[in-house]
């Protein structure tokens, strides 16, 4: 799962492609594990570079992108890169997004433990 952020605390309010960083989490058994903090090389890029970010995220194994707002062009790029888009409310903390996805893993029959681990 990829979470765009500017401050490492909240999901970026606005376009994911303009985030300072992308936090990449992986569901490992019963919790989310931070596996990579990726500096966004396309943060100040030109219009149309959303597809470059989508490709980069896909190369890093992202399957889900969390966003508060996503433009149609950005959405199309992410979907073409086979990224599922999950929306959260503006102002949502990363913890909120992780909990939202944890609930979904539980509904899919996966083990649920609300602990969140960080490393990397």
Short mmCIF file of N, CA and C in Angstrom, two decimals:
data_model
loop_
_atom_site.label_atom_id
_atom_site.label_comp_id
_atom_site.label_asym_id
_atom_site.label_seq_id
_atom_site.Cartn_x
_atom_site.Cartn_y
_atom_site.Cartn_z
N UNK A 1 0.84 -1.17 0.00
CA UNK A 1 0.00 0.00 0.00
C UNK A 1 0.89 1.23 0.00
N UNK A 2 0.52 2.22 -0.80
CA UNK A 2 1.29 3.46 -0.90
C UNK A 2 0.47 4.61 -0.33
N UNK A 3 1.12 5.40 0.52
CA UNK A 3 0.45 6.54 1.13
C UNK A 3 1.27 7.80 0.84
N UNK A 4 0.73 8.74 0.08
CA UNK A 4 1.42 10.00 -0.17
C UNK A 4 1.34 10.89 1.07
N UNK A 5 2.44 11.55 1.42
CA UNK A 5 2.46 12.41 2.59
C UNK A 5 3.49 13.52 2.40
N UNK A 6 3.23 14.62 3.04
CA UNK A 6 4.21 15.72 3.05
C UNK A 6 4.94 15.77 4.38
N UNK A 7 4.23 15.33 5.45
CA UNK A 7 4.80 15.48 6.80
C UNK A 7 5.05 14.16 7.53
N UNK A 8 4.72 13.04 6.92
CA UNK A 8 4.92 11.75 7.56
C UNK A 8 3.87 11.41 8.60
N UNK A 9 2.89 12.28 8.79
CA UNK A 9 1.84 12.06 9.78
C UNK A 9 0.47 11.93 9.12
N UNK A 10 0.20 12.79 8.17
CA UNK A 10 -1.10 12.80 7.50
C UNK A 10 -0.97 12.41 6.04
N UNK A 11 -2.06 11.81 5.54
CA UNK A 11 -2.16 11.55 4.11
C UNK A 11 -2.21 12.91 3.42
N UNK A 12 -1.46 13.06 2.36
CA UNK A 12 -1.41 14.36 1.68
C UNK A 12 -2.81 14.80 1.27
N UNK A 13 -3.14 16.02 1.62
CA UNK A 13 -4.41 16.60 1.22
C UNK A 13 -4.23 17.13 -0.19
N UNK A 14 -4.89 16.51 -1.13
CA UNK A 14 -4.74 16.90 -2.52
C UNK A 14 -4.09 15.81 -3.34
N UNK A 15 -3.60 16.20 -4.48
CA UNK A 15 -3.08 15.26 -5.45
C UNK A 15 -1.91 14.42 -4.92
N UNK A 16 -2.01 13.10 -4.99
CA UNK A 16 -0.92 12.25 -4.53
C UNK A 16 0.38 12.50 -5.29
N UNK A 17 0.28 12.85 -6.56
CA UNK A 17 1.49 13.04 -7.37
C UNK A 17 2.32 14.24 -6.93
N UNK A 18 1.78 15.09 -6.08
CA UNK A 18 2.51 16.27 -5.60
C UNK A 18 3.03 16.10 -4.18
N UNK A 19 2.91 14.91 -3.63
CA UNK A 19 3.39 14.64 -2.26
C UNK A 19 4.91 14.66 -2.21
N UNK A 20 5.44 15.07 -1.07
CA UNK A 20 6.89 15.07 -0.88
C UNK A 20 7.44 13.65 -0.81
N UNK A 21 6.68 12.77 -0.17
CA UNK A 21 7.13 11.38 0.04
C UNK A 21 5.96 10.43 -0.20
N UNK A 22 6.33 9.21 -0.53
CA UNK A 22 5.37 8.12 -0.60
C UNK A 22 5.84 7.07 0.39
N UNK A 23 4.98 6.75 1.34
CA UNK A 23 5.29 5.69 2.31
C UNK A 23 4.72 4.39 1.77
N UNK A 24 5.55 3.38 1.71
CA UNK A 24 5.12 2.09 1.18
C UNK A 24 5.06 1.09 2.33
N UNK A 25 3.85 0.60 2.57
CA UNK A 25 3.60 -0.37 3.64
C UNK A 25 3.26 -1.72 3.03
N UNK A 26 3.58 -2.75 3.77
CA UNK A 26 3.26 -4.11 3.37
C UNK A 26 2.55 -4.80 4.54
N UNK A 27 1.52 -5.56 4.22
CA UNK A 27 0.80 -6.33 5.24
C UNK A 27 1.60 -7.59 5.50
N UNK A 28 2.17 -7.71 6.69
CA UNK A 28 3.02 -8.85 7.02
C UNK A 28 2.39 -9.66 8.14
N UNK A 29 1.63 -10.64 7.76
CA UNK A 29 1.02 -11.54 8.73
C UNK A 29 -0.15 -10.95 9.45
N UNK A 30 0.10 -9.99 10.33
CA UNK A 30 -1.00 -9.43 11.11
C UNK A 30 -0.85 -7.94 11.38
N UNK A 31 0.01 -7.27 10.61
CA UNK A 31 0.17 -5.83 10.82
C UNK A 31 0.80 -5.19 9.60
N UNK A 32 0.72 -3.88 9.56
CA UNK A 32 1.36 -3.12 8.50
C UNK A 32 2.80 -2.85 8.87
N UNK A 33 3.67 -3.04 7.92
CA UNK A 33 5.10 -2.79 8.12
C UNK A 33 5.54 -1.75 7.09
N UNK A 34 6.14 -0.66 7.56
CA UNK A 34 6.70 0.33 6.65
C UNK A 34 7.95 -0.27 6.03
N UNK A 35 7.95 -0.41 4.71
CA UNK A 35 9.09 -1.03 4.04
C UNK A 35 9.94 -0.03 3.27
N UNK A 36 9.37 1.15 2.94
CA UNK A 36 10.14 2.12 2.18
C UNK A 36 9.53 3.51 2.31
N UNK A 37 10.39 4.48 2.50
CA UNK A 37 9.98 5.89 2.45
C UNK A 37 10.63 6.44 1.20
N UNK A 38 9.83 6.65 0.18
CA UNK A 38 10.30 7.04 -1.14
C UNK A 38 10.13 8.53 -1.34
N UNK A 39 11.22 9.23 -1.61
CA UNK A 39 11.10 10.64 -1.95
C UNK A 39 10.49 10.72 -3.34
N UNK A 40 9.50 11.56 -3.51
CA UNK A 40 8.79 11.66 -4.77
C UNK A 40 9.60 12.48 -5.78
N UNK A 41 10.18 11.86 -6.78
CA UNK A 41 10.98 12.60 -7.76
C UNK A 41 10.13 13.43 -8.71
N UNK A 42 8.82 13.24 -8.70
CA UNK A 42 7.93 13.94 -9.61
C UNK A 42 7.09 15.01 -8.92
N UNK A 43 7.45 15.36 -7.70
CA UNK A 43 6.66 16.30 -6.91
C UNK A 43 6.44 17.62 -7.64
N UNK A 44 7.46 18.15 -8.26
CA UNK A 44 7.36 19.43 -8.96
C UNK A 44 7.40 19.25 -10.47
N UNK A 45 6.97 18.10 -10.92
CA UNK A 45 7.04 17.78 -12.33
C UNK A 45 5.93 18.47 -13.12
N UNK A 46 6.03 18.33 -14.39
CA UNK A 46 5.06 18.92 -15.32
C UNK A 46 3.78 18.12 -15.35
N UNK A 47 2.68 18.75 -15.80
CA UNK A 47 1.44 17.99 -15.98
C UNK A 47 1.71 16.80 -16.91
N UNK A 48 1.13 15.69 -16.58
CA UNK A 48 1.33 14.48 -17.35
C UNK A 48 2.33 13.52 -16.70
N UNK A 49 3.09 14.01 -15.72
CA UNK A 49 4.06 13.16 -15.05
C UNK A 49 3.43 12.23 -14.03
N UNK A 50 2.12 12.32 -13.85
CA UNK A 50 1.42 11.42 -12.93
C UNK A 50 1.64 9.97 -13.34
N UNK A 51 1.73 9.74 -14.65
CA UNK A 51 1.91 8.38 -15.13
C UNK A 51 3.30 7.85 -14.80
N UNK A 52 4.29 8.73 -14.74
CA UNK A 52 5.63 8.31 -14.33
C UNK A 52 5.62 7.88 -12.88
N UNK A 53 4.90 8.61 -12.03
CA UNK A 53 4.79 8.23 -10.62
C UNK A 53 4.05 6.91 -10.49
N UNK A 54 2.98 6.74 -11.23
CA UNK A 54 2.22 5.49 -11.18
C UNK A 54 3.11 4.31 -11.54
N UNK A 55 3.92 4.46 -12.57
CA UNK A 55 4.84 3.39 -12.99
C UNK A 55 5.87 3.11 -11.90
N UNK A 56 6.40 4.16 -11.29
CA UNK A 56 7.38 4.00 -10.21
C UNK A 56 6.77 3.25 -9.03
N UNK A 57 5.56 3.60 -8.64
CA UNK A 57 4.89 2.93 -7.52
C UNK A 57 4.65 1.46 -7.84
N UNK A 58 4.24 1.20 -9.06
CA UNK A 58 4.01 -0.18 -9.48
C UNK A 58 5.31 -0.99 -9.44
N UNK A 59 6.41 -0.37 -9.85
CA UNK A 59 7.71 -1.05 -9.81
C UNK A 59 8.14 -1.38 -8.38
N UNK A 60 7.66 -0.59 -7.43
CA UNK A 60 7.98 -0.85 -6.02
C UNK A 60 6.97 -1.78 -5.36
N UNK A 61 6.12 -2.40 -6.13
CA UNK A 61 5.21 -3.40 -5.61
C UNK A 61 3.91 -2.86 -5.04
N UNK A 62 3.62 -1.61 -5.25
CA UNK A 62 2.37 -1.05 -4.72
C UNK A 62 1.17 -1.60 -5.49
N UNK A 63 0.16 -1.96 -4.75
CA UNK A 63 -1.08 -2.43 -5.35
C UNK A 63 -2.23 -1.49 -5.03
N UNK A 64 -2.08 -0.71 -3.96
CA UNK A 64 -3.13 0.18 -3.50
C UNK A 64 -2.53 1.55 -3.23
N UNK A 65 -3.22 2.59 -3.67
CA UNK A 65 -2.82 3.97 -3.41
C UNK A 65 -3.90 4.62 -2.57
N UNK A 66 -3.50 5.23 -1.47
CA UNK A 66 -4.43 5.96 -0.61
C UNK A 66 -4.40 7.42 -1.05
N UNK A 67 -5.56 8.04 -1.16
CA UNK A 67 -5.63 9.44 -1.59
C UNK A 67 -6.81 10.13 -0.93
N UNK A 68 -6.67 11.44 -0.77
CA UNK A 68 -7.81 12.24 -0.30
C UNK A 68 -8.55 12.84 -1.47
N UNK A 69 -7.83 13.09 -2.54
CA UNK A 69 -8.38 13.70 -3.75
C UNK A 69 -7.53 13.22 -4.91
N UNK A 70 -8.19 12.91 -6.00
CA UNK A 70 -7.42 12.47 -7.16
C UNK A 70 -8.10 12.98 -8.42
N UNK A 71 -7.32 13.66 -9.25
CA UNK A 71 -7.84 14.17 -10.52
C UNK A 71 -8.06 13.01 -11.49
N UNK A 72 -8.92 13.23 -12.48
CA UNK A 72 -9.23 12.18 -13.44
C UNK A 72 -7.99 11.67 -14.16
N UNK A 73 -7.09 12.58 -14.57
CA UNK A 73 -5.87 12.18 -15.28
C UNK A 73 -5.00 11.29 -14.39
N UNK A 74 -4.89 11.70 -13.13
CA UNK A 74 -4.09 10.94 -12.18
C UNK A 74 -4.73 9.57 -11.91
N UNK A 75 -6.03 9.56 -11.76
CA UNK A 75 -6.76 8.32 -11.52
C UNK A 75 -6.55 7.34 -12.68
N UNK A 76 -6.64 7.84 -13.89
CA UNK A 76 -6.44 6.99 -15.07
C UNK A 76 -5.04 6.39 -15.08
N UNK A 77 -4.04 7.20 -14.79
CA UNK A 77 -2.65 6.70 -14.75
C UNK A 77 -2.49 5.61 -13.70
N UNK A 78 -3.04 5.84 -12.52
CA UNK A 78 -2.91 4.86 -11.43
C UNK A 78 -3.62 3.56 -11.80
N UNK A 79 -4.81 3.68 -12.36
CA UNK A 79 -5.55 2.48 -12.75
C UNK A 79 -4.85 1.73 -13.88
N UNK A 80 -4.25 2.46 -14.83
CA UNK A 80 -3.51 1.81 -15.91
C UNK A 80 -2.27 1.07 -15.39
N UNK A 81 -1.76 1.50 -14.23
CA UNK A 81 -0.63 0.83 -13.59
C UNK A 81 -1.12 -0.26 -12.62
N UNK A 82 -2.41 -0.58 -12.69
CA UNK A 82 -3.04 -1.61 -11.85
C UNK A 82 -3.00 -1.27 -10.37
N UNK A 83 -3.08 0.01 -10.05
CA UNK A 83 -3.16 0.44 -8.66
C UNK A 83 -4.61 0.69 -8.29
N UNK A 84 -5.05 0.05 -7.23
CA UNK A 84 -6.37 0.32 -6.68
C UNK A 84 -6.29 1.63 -5.90
N UNK A 85 -7.33 2.43 -5.97
CA UNK A 85 -7.35 3.70 -5.26
C UNK A 85 -8.35 3.62 -4.12
N UNK A 86 -7.87 3.92 -2.92
CA UNK A 86 -8.71 3.95 -1.73
C UNK A 86 -8.70 5.39 -1.22
N UNK A 87 -9.87 5.97 -1.04
CA UNK A 87 -9.93 7.36 -0.58
C UNK A 87 -10.19 7.44 0.91
N UNK A 88 -9.60 8.46 1.50
CA UNK A 88 -9.82 8.80 2.90
C UNK A 88 -10.17 10.28 2.97
N UNK A 89 -10.71 10.68 4.09
CA UNK A 89 -11.10 12.07 4.28
C UNK A 89 -9.88 12.98 4.33
N UNK A 90 -10.01 14.20 3.79
CA UNK A 90 -8.92 15.18 3.95
C UNK A 90 -8.60 15.37 5.43
N UNK A 91 -7.33 15.41 5.75
CA UNK A 91 -6.90 15.55 7.14
C UNK A 91 -6.69 14.22 7.84
N UNK A 92 -6.96 13.12 7.13
CA UNK A 92 -6.78 11.79 7.74
C UNK A 92 -5.31 11.54 8.02
N UNK A 93 -5.06 10.96 9.18
CA UNK A 93 -3.70 10.58 9.51
C UNK A 93 -3.37 9.24 8.85
N UNK A 94 -2.10 8.99 8.67
CA UNK A 94 -1.66 7.73 8.08
C UNK A 94 -2.23 6.56 8.86
N UNK A 95 -2.24 6.69 10.19
CA UNK A 95 -2.81 5.65 11.05
C UNK A 95 -4.26 5.34 10.65
N UNK A 96 -5.05 6.39 10.32
CA UNK A 96 -6.44 6.19 9.91
C UNK A 96 -6.51 5.35 8.63
N UNK A 97 -5.64 5.66 7.69
CA UNK A 97 -5.62 4.92 6.43
C UNK A 97 -5.24 3.46 6.66
N UNK A 98 -4.25 3.24 7.50
CA UNK A 98 -3.82 1.88 7.80
C UNK A 98 -4.94 1.09 8.46
N UNK A 99 -5.65 1.74 9.39
CA UNK A 99 -6.78 1.07 10.05
C UNK A 99 -7.88 0.74 9.06
N UNK A 100 -8.15 1.65 8.13
CA UNK A 100 -9.19 1.41 7.13
C UNK A 100 -8.84 0.18 6.30
N UNK A 101 -7.58 0.07 5.91
CA UNK A 101 -7.15 -1.08 5.12
C UNK A 101 -7.04 -2.33 5.97
N UNK A 102 -6.72 -2.19 7.26
CA UNK A 102 -6.68 -3.35 8.16
C UNK A 102 -8.05 -3.98 8.25
N UNK A 103 -9.07 -3.15 8.33
CA UNK A 103 -10.44 -3.65 8.41
C UNK A 103 -10.79 -4.45 7.17
N UNK A 104 -10.33 -3.98 6.03
CA UNK A 104 -10.60 -4.69 4.79
C UNK A 104 -9.89 -6.04 4.76
N UNK A 105 -8.67 -6.07 5.25
CA UNK A 105 -7.95 -7.36 5.31
C UNK A 105 -8.71 -8.33 6.22
N UNK A 106 -9.27 -7.83 7.31
CA UNK A 106 -10.03 -8.70 8.22
C UNK A 106 -11.26 -9.25 7.51
N UNK A 107 -11.93 -8.42 6.73
CA UNK A 107 -13.12 -8.87 6.02
C UNK A 107 -12.77 -9.90 4.95
N UNK A 108 -11.53 -9.85 4.46
CA UNK A 108 -11.09 -10.81 3.44
C UNK A 108 -10.61 -12.10 4.08
N UNK A 109 -10.75 -12.20 5.42
CA UNK A 109 -10.39 -13.42 6.10
C UNK A 109 -8.94 -13.49 6.54
N UNK A 110 -8.23 -12.39 6.46
CA UNK A 110 -6.84 -12.37 6.89
C UNK A 110 -6.79 -12.05 8.37
N UNK A 111 -5.73 -12.46 9.02
CA UNK A 111 -5.56 -12.19 10.44
C UNK A 111 -5.48 -10.71 10.69
N UNK A 112 -6.15 -10.23 11.70
CA UNK A 112 -6.14 -8.80 12.00
C UNK A 112 -5.56 -8.56 13.38
N UNK A 113 -4.60 -7.70 13.42
CA UNK A 113 -4.01 -7.19 14.65
C UNK A 113 -3.75 -5.72 14.38
N UNK A 114 -4.36 -4.82 15.11
CA UNK A 114 -4.25 -3.41 14.78
C UNK A 114 -2.89 -2.79 15.03
N UNK A 115 -1.90 -3.57 15.42
CA UNK A 115 -0.56 -3.04 15.62
C UNK A 115 0.00 -2.59 14.28
N UNK A 116 0.74 -1.52 14.32
CA UNK A 116 1.42 -1.03 13.12
C UNK A 116 2.89 -0.98 13.42
N UNK A 117 3.67 -1.63 12.63
CA UNK A 117 5.11 -1.61 12.83
C UNK A 117 5.79 -0.67 11.86
N UNK A 118 6.94 -0.15 12.25
CA UNK A 118 7.70 0.70 11.34
C UNK A 118 9.13 0.23 11.34
N UNK A 119 9.69 0.24 10.18
CA UNK A 119 11.11 -0.02 10.03
C UNK A 119 11.56 0.68 8.77
N UNK A 120 12.83 0.62 8.47
CA UNK A 120 13.33 1.14 7.22
C UNK A 120 13.75 2.51 7.26
#
